[in-house]
mmCIF file of C-alpha atoms in Angstrom:
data_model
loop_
_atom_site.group_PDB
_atom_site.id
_atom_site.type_symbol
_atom_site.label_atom_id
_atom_site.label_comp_id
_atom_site.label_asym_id
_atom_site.label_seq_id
_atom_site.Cartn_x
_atom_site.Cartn_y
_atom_site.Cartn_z
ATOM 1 C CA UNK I 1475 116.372 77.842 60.436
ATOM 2 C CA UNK I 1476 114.371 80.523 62.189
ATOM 3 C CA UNK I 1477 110.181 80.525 62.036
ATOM 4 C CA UNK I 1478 107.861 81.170 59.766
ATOM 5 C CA UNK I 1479 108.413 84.777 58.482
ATOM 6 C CA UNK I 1480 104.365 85.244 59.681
ATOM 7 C CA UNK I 1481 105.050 83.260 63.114
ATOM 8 C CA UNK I 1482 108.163 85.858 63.820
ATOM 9 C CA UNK I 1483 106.314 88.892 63.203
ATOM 10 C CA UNK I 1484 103.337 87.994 65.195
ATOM 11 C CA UNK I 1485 105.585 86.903 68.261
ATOM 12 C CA UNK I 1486 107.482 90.041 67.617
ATOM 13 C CA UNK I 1487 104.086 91.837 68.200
ATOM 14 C CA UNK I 1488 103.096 89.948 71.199
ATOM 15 C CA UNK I 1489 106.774 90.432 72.740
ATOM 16 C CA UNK I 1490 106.514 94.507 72.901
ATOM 17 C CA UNK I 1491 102.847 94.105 74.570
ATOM 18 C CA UNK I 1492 104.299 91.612 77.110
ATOM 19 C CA UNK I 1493 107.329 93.113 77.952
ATOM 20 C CA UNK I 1494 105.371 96.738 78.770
ATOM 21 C CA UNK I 1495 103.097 94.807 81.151
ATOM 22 C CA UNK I 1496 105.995 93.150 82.858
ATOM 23 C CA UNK I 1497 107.202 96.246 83.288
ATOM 24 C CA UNK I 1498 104.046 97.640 84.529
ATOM 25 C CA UNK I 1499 103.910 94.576 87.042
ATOM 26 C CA UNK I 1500 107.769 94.735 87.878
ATOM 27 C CA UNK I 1501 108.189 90.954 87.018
ATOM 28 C CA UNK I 1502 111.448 89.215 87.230
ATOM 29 C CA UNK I 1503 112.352 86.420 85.762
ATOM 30 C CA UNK I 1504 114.261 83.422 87.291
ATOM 31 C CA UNK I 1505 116.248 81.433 85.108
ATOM 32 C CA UNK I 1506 114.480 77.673 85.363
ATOM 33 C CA UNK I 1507 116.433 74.558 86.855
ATOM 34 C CA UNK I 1508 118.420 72.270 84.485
ATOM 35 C CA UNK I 1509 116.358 69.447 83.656
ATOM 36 C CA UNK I 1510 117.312 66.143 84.608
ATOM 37 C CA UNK I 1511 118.900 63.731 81.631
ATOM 38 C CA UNK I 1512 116.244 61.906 79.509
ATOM 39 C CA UNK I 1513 113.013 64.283 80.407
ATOM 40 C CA UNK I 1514 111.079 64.185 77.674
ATOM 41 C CA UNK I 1515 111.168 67.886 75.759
ATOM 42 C CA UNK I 1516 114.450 68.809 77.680
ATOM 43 C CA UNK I 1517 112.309 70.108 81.041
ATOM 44 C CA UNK I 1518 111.551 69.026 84.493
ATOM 45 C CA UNK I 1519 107.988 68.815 85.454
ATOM 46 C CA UNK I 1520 108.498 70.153 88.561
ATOM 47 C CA UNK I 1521 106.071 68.883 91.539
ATOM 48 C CA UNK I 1522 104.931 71.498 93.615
ATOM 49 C CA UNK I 1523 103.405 69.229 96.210
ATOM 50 C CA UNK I 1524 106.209 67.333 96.261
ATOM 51 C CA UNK I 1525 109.051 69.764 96.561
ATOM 52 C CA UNK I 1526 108.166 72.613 98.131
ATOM 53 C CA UNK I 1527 111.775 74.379 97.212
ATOM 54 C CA UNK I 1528 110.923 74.278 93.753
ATOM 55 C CA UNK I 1529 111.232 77.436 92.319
ATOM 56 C CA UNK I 1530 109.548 77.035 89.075
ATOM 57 C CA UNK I 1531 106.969 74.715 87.223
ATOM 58 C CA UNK I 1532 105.960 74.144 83.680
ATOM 59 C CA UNK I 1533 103.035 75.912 82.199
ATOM 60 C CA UNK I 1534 100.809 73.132 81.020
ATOM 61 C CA UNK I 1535 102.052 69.399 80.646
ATOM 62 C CA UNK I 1536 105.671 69.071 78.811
ATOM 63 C CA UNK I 1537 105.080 68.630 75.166
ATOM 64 C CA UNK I 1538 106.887 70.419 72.860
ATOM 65 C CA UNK I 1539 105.936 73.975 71.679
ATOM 66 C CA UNK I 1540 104.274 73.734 68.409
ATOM 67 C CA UNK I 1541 107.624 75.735 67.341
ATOM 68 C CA UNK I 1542 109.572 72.433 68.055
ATOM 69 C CA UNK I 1543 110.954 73.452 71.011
ATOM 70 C CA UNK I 1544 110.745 72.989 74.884
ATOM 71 C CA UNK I 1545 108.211 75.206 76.642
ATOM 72 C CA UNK I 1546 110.055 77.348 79.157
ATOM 73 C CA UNK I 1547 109.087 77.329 83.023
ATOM 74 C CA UNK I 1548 107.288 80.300 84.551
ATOM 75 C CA UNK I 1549 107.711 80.836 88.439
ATOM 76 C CA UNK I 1550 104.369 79.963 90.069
ATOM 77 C CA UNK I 1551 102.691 83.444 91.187
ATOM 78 C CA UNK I 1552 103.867 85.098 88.839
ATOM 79 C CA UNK I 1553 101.191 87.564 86.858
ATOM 80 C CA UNK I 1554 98.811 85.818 84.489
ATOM 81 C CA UNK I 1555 98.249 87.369 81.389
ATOM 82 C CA UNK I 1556 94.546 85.875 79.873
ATOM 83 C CA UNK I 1557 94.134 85.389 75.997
ATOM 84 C CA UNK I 1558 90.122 85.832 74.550
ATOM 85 C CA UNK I 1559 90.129 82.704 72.035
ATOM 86 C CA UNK I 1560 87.711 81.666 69.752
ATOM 87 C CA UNK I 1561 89.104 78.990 67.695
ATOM 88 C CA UNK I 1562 89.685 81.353 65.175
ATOM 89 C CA UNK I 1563 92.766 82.045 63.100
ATOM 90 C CA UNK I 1564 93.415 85.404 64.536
ATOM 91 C CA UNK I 1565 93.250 84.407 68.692
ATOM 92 C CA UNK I 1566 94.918 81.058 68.435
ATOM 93 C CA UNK I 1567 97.773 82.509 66.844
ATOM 94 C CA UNK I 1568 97.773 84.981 69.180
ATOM 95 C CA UNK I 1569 97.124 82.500 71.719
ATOM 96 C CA UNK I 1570 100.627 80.484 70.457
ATOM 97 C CA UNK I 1571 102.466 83.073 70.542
ATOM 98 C CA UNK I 1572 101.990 84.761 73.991
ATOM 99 C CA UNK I 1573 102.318 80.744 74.985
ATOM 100 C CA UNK I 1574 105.560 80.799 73.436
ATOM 101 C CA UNK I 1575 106.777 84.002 74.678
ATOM 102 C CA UNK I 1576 105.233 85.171 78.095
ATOM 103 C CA UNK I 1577 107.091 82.698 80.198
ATOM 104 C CA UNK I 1578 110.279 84.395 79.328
ATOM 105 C CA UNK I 1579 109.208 87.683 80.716
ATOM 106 C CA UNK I 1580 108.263 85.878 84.092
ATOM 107 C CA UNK I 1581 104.613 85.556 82.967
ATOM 108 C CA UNK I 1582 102.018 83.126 83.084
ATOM 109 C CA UNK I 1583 99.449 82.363 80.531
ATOM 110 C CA UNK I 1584 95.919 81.290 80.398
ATOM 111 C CA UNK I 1585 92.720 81.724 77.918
ATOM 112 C CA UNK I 1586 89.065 82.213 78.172
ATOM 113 C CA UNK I 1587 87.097 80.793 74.847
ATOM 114 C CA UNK I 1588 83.057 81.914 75.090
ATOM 115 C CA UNK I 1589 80.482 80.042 74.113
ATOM 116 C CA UNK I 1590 77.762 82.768 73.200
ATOM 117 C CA UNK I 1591 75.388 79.597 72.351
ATOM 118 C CA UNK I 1592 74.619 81.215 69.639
ATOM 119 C CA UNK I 1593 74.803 78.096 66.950
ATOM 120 C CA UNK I 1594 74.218 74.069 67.074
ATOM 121 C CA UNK I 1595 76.939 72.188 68.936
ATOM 122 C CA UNK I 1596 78.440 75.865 70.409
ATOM 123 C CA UNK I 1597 79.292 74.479 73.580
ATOM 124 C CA UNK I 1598 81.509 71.169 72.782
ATOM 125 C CA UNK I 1599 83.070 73.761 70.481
ATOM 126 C CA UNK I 1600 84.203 75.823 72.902
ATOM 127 C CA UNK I 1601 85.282 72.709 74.876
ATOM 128 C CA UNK I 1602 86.927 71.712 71.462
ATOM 129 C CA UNK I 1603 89.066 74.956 71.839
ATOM 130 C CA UNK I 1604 89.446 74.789 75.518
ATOM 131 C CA UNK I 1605 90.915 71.835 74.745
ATOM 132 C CA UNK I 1606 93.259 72.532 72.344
ATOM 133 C CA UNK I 1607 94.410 75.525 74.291
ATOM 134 C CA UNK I 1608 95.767 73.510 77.242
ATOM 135 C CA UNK I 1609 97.599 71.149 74.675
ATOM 136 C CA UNK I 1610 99.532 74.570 74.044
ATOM 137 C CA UNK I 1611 100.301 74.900 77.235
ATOM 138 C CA UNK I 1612 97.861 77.631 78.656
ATOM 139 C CA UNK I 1613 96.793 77.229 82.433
ATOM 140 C CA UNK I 1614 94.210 77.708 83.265
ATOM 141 C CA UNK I 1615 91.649 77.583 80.435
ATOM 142 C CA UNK I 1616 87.867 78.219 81.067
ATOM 143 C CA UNK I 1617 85.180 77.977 78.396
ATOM 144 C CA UNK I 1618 82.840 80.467 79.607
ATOM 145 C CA UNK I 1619 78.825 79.980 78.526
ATOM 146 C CA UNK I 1620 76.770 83.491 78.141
ATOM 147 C CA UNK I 1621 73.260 85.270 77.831
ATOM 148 C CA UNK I 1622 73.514 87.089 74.622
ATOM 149 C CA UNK I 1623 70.656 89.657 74.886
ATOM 150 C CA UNK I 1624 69.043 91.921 72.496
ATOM 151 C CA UNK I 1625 69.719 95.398 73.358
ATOM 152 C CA UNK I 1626 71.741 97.258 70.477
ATOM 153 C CA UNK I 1627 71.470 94.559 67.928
ATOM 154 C CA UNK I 1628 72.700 91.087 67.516
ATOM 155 C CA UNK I 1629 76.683 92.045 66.844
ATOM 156 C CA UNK I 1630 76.216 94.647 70.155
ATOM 157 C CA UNK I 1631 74.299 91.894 72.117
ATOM 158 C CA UNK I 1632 77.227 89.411 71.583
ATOM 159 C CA UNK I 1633 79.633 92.091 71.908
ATOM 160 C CA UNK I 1634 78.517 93.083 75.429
ATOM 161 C CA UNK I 1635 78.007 89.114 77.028
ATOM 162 C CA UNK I 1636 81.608 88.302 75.873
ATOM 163 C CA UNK I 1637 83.269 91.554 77.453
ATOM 164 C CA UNK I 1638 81.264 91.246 80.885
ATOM 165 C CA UNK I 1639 82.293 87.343 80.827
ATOM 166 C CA UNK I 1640 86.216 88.291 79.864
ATOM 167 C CA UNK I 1641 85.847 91.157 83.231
ATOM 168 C CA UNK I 1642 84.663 88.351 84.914
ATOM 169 C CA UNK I 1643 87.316 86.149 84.201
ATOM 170 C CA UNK I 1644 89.790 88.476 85.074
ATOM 171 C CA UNK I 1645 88.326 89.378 88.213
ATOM 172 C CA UNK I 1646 88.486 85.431 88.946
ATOM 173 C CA UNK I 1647 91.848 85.283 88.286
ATOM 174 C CA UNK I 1648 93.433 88.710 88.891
ATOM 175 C CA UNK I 1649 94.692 88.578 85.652
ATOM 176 C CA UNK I 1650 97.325 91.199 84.850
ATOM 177 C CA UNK I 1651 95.890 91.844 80.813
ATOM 178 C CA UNK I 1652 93.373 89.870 79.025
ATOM 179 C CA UNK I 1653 94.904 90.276 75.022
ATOM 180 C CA UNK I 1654 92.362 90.323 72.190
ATOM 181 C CA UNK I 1655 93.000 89.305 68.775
ATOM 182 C CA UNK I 1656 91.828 91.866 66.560
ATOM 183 C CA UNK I 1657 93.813 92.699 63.268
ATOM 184 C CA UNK I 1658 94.158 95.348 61.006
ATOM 185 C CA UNK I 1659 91.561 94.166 59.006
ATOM 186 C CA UNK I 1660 89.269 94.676 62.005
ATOM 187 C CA UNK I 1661 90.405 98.144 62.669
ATOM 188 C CA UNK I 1662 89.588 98.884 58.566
ATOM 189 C CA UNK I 1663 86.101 97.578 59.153
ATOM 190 C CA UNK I 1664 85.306 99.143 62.300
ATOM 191 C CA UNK I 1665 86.421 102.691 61.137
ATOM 192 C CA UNK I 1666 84.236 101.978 57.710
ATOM 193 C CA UNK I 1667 81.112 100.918 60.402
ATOM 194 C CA UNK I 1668 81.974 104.624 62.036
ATOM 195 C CA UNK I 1669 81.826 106.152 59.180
ATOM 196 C CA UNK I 1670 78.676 104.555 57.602
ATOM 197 C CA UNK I 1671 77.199 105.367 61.137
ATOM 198 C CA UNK I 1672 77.868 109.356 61.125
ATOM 199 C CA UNK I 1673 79.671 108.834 63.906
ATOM 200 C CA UNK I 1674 82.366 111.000 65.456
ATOM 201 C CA UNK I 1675 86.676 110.882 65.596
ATOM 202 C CA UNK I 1676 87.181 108.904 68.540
ATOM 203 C CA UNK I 1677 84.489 106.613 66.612
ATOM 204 C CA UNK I 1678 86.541 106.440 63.405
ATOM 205 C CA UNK I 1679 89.910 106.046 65.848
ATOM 206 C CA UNK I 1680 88.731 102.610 65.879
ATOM 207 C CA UNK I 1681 90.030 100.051 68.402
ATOM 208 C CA UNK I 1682 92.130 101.232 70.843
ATOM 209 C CA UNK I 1683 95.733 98.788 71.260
ATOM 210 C CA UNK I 1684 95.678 99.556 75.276
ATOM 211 C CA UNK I 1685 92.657 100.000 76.831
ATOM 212 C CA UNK I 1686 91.958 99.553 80.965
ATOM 213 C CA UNK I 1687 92.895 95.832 81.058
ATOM 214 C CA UNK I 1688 92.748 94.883 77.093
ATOM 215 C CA UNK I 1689 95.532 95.089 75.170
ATOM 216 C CA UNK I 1690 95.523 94.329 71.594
ATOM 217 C CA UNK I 1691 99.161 92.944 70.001
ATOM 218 C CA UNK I 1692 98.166 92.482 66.259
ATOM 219 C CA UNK I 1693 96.818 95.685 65.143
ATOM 220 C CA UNK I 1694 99.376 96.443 62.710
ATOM 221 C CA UNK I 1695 99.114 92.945 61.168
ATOM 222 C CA UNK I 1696 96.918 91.340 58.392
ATOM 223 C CA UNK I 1697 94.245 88.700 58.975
ATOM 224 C CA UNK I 1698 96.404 87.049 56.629
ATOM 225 C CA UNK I 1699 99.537 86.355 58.796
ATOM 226 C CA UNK I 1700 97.328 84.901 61.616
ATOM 227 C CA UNK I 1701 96.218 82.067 58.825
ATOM 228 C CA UNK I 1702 99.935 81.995 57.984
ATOM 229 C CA UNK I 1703 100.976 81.179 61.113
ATOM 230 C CA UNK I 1704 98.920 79.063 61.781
ATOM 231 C CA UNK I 1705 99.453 76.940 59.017
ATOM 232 C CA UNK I 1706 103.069 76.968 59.435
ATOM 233 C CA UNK I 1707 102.990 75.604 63.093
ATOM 234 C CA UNK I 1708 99.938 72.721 62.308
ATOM 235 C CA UNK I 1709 97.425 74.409 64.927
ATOM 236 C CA UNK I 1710 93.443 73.814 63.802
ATOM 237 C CA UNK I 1711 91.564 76.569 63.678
ATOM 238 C CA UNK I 1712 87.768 77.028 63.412
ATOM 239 C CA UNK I 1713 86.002 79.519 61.083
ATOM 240 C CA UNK I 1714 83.076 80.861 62.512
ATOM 241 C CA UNK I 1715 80.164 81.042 59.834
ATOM 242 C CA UNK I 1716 78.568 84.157 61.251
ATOM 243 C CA UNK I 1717 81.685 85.685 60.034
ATOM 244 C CA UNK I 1718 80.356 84.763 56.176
ATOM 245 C CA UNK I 1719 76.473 85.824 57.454
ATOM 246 C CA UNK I 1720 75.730 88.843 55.595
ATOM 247 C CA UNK I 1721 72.757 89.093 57.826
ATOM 248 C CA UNK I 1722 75.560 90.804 60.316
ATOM 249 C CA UNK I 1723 76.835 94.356 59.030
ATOM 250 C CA UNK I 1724 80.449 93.447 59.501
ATOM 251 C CA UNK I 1725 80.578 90.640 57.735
ATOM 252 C CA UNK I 1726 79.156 92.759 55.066
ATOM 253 C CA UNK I 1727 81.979 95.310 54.970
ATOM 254 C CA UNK I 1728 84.500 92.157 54.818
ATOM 255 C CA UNK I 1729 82.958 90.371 52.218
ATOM 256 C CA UNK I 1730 81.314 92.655 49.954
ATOM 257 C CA UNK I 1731 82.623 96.285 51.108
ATOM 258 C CA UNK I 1732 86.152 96.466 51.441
ATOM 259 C CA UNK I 1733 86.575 93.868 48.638
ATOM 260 C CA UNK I 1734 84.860 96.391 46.422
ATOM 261 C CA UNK I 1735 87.071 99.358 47.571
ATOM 262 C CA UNK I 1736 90.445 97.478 46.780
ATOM 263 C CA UNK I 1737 89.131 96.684 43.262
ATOM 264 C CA UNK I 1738 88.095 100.347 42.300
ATOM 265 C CA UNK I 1739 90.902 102.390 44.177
ATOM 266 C CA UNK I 1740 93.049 99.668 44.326
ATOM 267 C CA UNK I 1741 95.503 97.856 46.877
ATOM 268 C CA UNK I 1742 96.416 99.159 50.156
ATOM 269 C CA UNK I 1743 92.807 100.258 51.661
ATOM 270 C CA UNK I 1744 92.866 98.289 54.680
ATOM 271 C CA UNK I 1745 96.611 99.990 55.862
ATOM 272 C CA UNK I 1746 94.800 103.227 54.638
ATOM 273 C CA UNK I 1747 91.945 102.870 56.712
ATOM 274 C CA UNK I 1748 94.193 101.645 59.696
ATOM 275 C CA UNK I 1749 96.305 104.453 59.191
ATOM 276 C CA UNK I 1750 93.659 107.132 59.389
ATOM 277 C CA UNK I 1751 92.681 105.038 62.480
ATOM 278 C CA UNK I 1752 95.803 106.246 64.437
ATOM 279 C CA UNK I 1753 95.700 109.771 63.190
ATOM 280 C CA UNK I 1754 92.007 110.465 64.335
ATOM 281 C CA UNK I 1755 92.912 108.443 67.672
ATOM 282 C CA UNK I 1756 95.823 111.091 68.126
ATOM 283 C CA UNK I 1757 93.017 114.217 67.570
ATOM 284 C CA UNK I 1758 90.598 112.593 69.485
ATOM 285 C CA UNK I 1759 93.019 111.947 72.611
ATOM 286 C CA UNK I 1760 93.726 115.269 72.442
ATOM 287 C CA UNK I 1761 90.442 116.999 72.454
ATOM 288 C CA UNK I 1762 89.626 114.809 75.070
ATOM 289 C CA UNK I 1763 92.228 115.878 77.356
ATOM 290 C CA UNK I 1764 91.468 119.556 76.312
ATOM 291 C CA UNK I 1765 87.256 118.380 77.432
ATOM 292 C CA UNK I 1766 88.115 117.225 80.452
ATOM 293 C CA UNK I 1767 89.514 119.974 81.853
ATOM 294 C CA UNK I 1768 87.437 122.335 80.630
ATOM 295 C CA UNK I 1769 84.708 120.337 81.750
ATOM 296 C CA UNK I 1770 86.262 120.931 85.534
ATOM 297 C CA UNK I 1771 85.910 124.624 84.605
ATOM 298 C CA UNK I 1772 82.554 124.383 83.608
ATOM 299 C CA UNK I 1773 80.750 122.585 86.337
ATOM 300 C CA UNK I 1774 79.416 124.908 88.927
ATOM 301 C CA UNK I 1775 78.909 124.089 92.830
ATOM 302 C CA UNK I 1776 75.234 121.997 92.164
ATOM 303 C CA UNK I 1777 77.171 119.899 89.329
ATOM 304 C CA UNK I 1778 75.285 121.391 86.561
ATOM 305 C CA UNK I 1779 77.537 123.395 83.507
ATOM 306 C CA UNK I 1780 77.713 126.652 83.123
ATOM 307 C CA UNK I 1781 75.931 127.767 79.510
ATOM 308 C CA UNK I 1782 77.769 131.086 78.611
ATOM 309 C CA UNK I 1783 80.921 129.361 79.157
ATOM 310 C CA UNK I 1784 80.425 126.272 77.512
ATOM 311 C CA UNK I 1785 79.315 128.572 74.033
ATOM 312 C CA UNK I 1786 82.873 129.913 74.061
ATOM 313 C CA UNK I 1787 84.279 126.073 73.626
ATOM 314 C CA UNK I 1788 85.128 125.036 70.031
ATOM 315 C CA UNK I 1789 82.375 122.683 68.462
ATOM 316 C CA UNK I 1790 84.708 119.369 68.710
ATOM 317 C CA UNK I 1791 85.556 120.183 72.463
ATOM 318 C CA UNK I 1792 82.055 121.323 73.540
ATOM 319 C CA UNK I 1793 80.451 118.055 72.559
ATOM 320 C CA UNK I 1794 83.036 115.883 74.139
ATOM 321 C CA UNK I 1795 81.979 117.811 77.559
ATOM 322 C CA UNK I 1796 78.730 117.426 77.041
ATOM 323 C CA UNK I 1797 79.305 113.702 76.285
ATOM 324 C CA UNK I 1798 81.305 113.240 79.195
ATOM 325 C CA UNK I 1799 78.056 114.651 81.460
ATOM 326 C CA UNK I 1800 75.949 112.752 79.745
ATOM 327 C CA UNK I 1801 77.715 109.886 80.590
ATOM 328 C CA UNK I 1802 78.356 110.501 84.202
ATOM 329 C CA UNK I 1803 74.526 111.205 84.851
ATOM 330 C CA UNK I 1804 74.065 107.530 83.498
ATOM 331 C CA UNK I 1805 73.867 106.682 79.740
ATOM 332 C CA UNK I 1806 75.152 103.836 78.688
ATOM 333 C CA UNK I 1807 77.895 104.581 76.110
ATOM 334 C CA UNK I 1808 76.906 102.499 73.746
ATOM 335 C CA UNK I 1809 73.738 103.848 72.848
ATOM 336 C CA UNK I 1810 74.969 107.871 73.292
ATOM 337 C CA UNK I 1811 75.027 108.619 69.415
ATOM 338 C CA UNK I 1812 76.199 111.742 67.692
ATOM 339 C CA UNK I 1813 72.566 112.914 67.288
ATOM 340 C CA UNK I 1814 72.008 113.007 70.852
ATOM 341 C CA UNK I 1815 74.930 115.112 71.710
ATOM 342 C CA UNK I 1816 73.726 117.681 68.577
ATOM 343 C CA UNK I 1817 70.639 117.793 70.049
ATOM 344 C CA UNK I 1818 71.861 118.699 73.469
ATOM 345 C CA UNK I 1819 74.282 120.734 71.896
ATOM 346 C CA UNK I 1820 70.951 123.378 71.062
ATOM 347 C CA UNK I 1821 70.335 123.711 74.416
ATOM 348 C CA UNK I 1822 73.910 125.522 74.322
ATOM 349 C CA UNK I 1823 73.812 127.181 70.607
ATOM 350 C CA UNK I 1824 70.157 127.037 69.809
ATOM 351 C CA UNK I 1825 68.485 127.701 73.331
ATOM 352 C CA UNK I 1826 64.363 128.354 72.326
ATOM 353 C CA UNK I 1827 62.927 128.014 75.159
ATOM 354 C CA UNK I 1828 62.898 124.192 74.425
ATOM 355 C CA UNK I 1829 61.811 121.387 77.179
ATOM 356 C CA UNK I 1830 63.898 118.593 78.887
ATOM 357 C CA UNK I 1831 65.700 116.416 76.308
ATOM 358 C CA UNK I 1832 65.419 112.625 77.168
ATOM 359 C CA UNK I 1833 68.770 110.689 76.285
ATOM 360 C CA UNK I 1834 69.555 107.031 76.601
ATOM 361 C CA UNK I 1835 69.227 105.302 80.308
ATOM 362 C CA UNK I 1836 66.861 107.482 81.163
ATOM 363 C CA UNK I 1837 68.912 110.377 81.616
ATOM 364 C CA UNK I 1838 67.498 114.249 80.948
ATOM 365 C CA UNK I 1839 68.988 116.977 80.013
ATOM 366 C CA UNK I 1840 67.196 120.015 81.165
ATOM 367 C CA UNK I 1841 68.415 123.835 80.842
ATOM 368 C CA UNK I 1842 68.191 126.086 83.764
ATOM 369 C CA UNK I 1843 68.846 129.359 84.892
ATOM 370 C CA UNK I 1844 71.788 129.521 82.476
ATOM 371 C CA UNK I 1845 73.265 126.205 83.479
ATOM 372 C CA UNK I 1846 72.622 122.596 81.894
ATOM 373 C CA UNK I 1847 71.577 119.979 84.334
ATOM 374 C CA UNK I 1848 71.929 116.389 83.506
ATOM 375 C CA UNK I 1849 69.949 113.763 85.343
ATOM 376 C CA UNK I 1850 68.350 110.374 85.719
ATOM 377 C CA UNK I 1851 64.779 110.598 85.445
ATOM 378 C CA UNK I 1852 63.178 110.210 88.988
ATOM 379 C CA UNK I 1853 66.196 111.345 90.715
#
């Protein structure tokens, strides 16, 4: 009898990720040793100090899989693919999974769980889950503790810490990937955040599945089948109650939002929204191929853009060049919003006479002598 119809489809997901950055890292696999007669789960724990031939060890100790069966040995050096784990649902299955199938694409498997100390009892939590993630078999396993600040909001504040701890981690380890758990569900909400926000295509594209080091698997999957699978295999998971806060906007568009939308234009939103996710990302990659190079066009020998030529650019491609300036003079992209790119976009289509334009990070835009100049004040 094969696995949970969930379980499949989620390792399914987290085999096609694997296998392209195996690829990407040229990994090998060598077939593990026999195991000698009456090892418990059917593997030898190989000793590295021990036997210095040894050509492979197990990940972890040598329980059993939660799948029932007998972890397979990954050859020590090989790349380490990291997992970001909360405790929730959505990472630990995806935590399970990549458990259960990196190894047999020559890959080795660890986890970071961070503790944003943002609740009572946060940090034997994450110790909780750091815990439970080396019972699966993960190695190594760090629970990392963070600084959540207050720039951008609560959600952005968090946001930020856990990414610059997850770099971090990667750094530490040279980690090949770090794979994050987000589901379709996520991607519904985060284009319905873009849109609420005014915000621009490669906005409404939503989450990326490959970007620089993160990689996310379960994009085209339900919240639901995480649960599911985790059900079906017995692993605990922990629900995070600012998930239910309606103080936080996203929990806002789960709970009260999208629930809503399904009711009046019935079933099938969140693959709609998902959907349009993917055919926005495809525009948006587009136009920002088509900005960068005319950006290279554009620039002139001081750095600064030429005017004329960038008021013969299409709208869509214009503002993408004069994001991407913005951008390398110093703001931080988080905080460079549509309205700041329409109202540099004047200086192009609007041009008054007007004075320096102060954007985020304490970057100007000035124009001069029929060029645009961006800069960091002081400079």
């Amino acid at each position: 009898m094969g696995p949970h119809p969930a379980v499949a489809a989620i390792r399914l997901a987290v085999r096609r990720t694997l296998a392209d950055l195996a690829t990407e890292a040229g990994t090998t696999f060598t077939a593990p040793a026999r195991a000698p007669h009456g090892r418990p789960g059917g593997a030898a724990l190989v000793n590295a100090g021990a036997n210095a031939g040894a050509a492979t060890t197990l990940i972890g100790n040598a329980h059993r899989h939660p799948s029932g069966l007998p972890r397979t040995p990954a050859a020590p050096g090989s790349p380490l693919v990291l997992v970001a784990v909360s405790g929730g649902a959505d990472s630990m299955a995806l935590a399970t999974a990549t458990a259960f199938e990196a190894p047999k694409l020559g890959l080795r498997v660890g986890a970071v769980t961070v503790d944003h100390g943002l609740q009572a009892g946060s940090a034997e939590r994450a110790a909780q889950v750091a815990e439970r993630l080396r019972s699966l078999g993960l190695d190594p396993v760090e629970a990392v503790p963070v600084r959540v600040g207050r720039q951008g909001g609560p959600e952005a504040a968090a946001r930020d810490a856990r990414y610059a701890a997850l770099d971090a981690a990667a750094e530490r380890h040279q980690a090949l990937a770090v794979l994050l758990g987000h589901t379709r569900d996520d991607q519904a909400e985060t284009v319905l955040l873009g849109l609420a926000r005014g915000s621009g295509s490669r906005s409404l594209a939503g989450m990326p599945a490959h970007k620089g080091r993160y990689r996310r698997p379960l994009l085209e999957l339900d919240r639901a089948a995480t649960r599911q699978a985790c059900t079906a295999q017995a692993i605990p998971v922990w629900d995070d109650p600012h998930n239910c806060d309606p103080a936080y906007t996203r929990s806002r568009v789960r709970h009260e939002v999208l629930p809503v939308l399904e009711k009046h234009l019935g079933g099938g939103v969140v693959e709609a929204l998902a959907r349009t996710a993917r055919l926005f990302r495809d525009d948006a990659d587009a136009l920002d191929q088509w900005a960068a190079l005319a950006e290279r066009d554009l620039r002139t020998g001081e750095g600064a853009l030429d005017v004329p030529k960038l008021a013969e650019l299409p709208p869509a491609v214009r503002r993408r060049v004069l994001r991407r300036a913005a951008l390398r003079a110093g703001c931080p992209a988080g905080d460079l919003f549509a309205r700041h790119l329409e109202t540099v976009d004047l200086l192009v289509t609007g041009w008054r006479g007007q004075g320096p334009l102060h954007l985020p990070g304490g970057v100007e835009a000035t124009r001069r002598c029929g060029t645009l100049v961006f800069r960091r004040q002081g400079d």
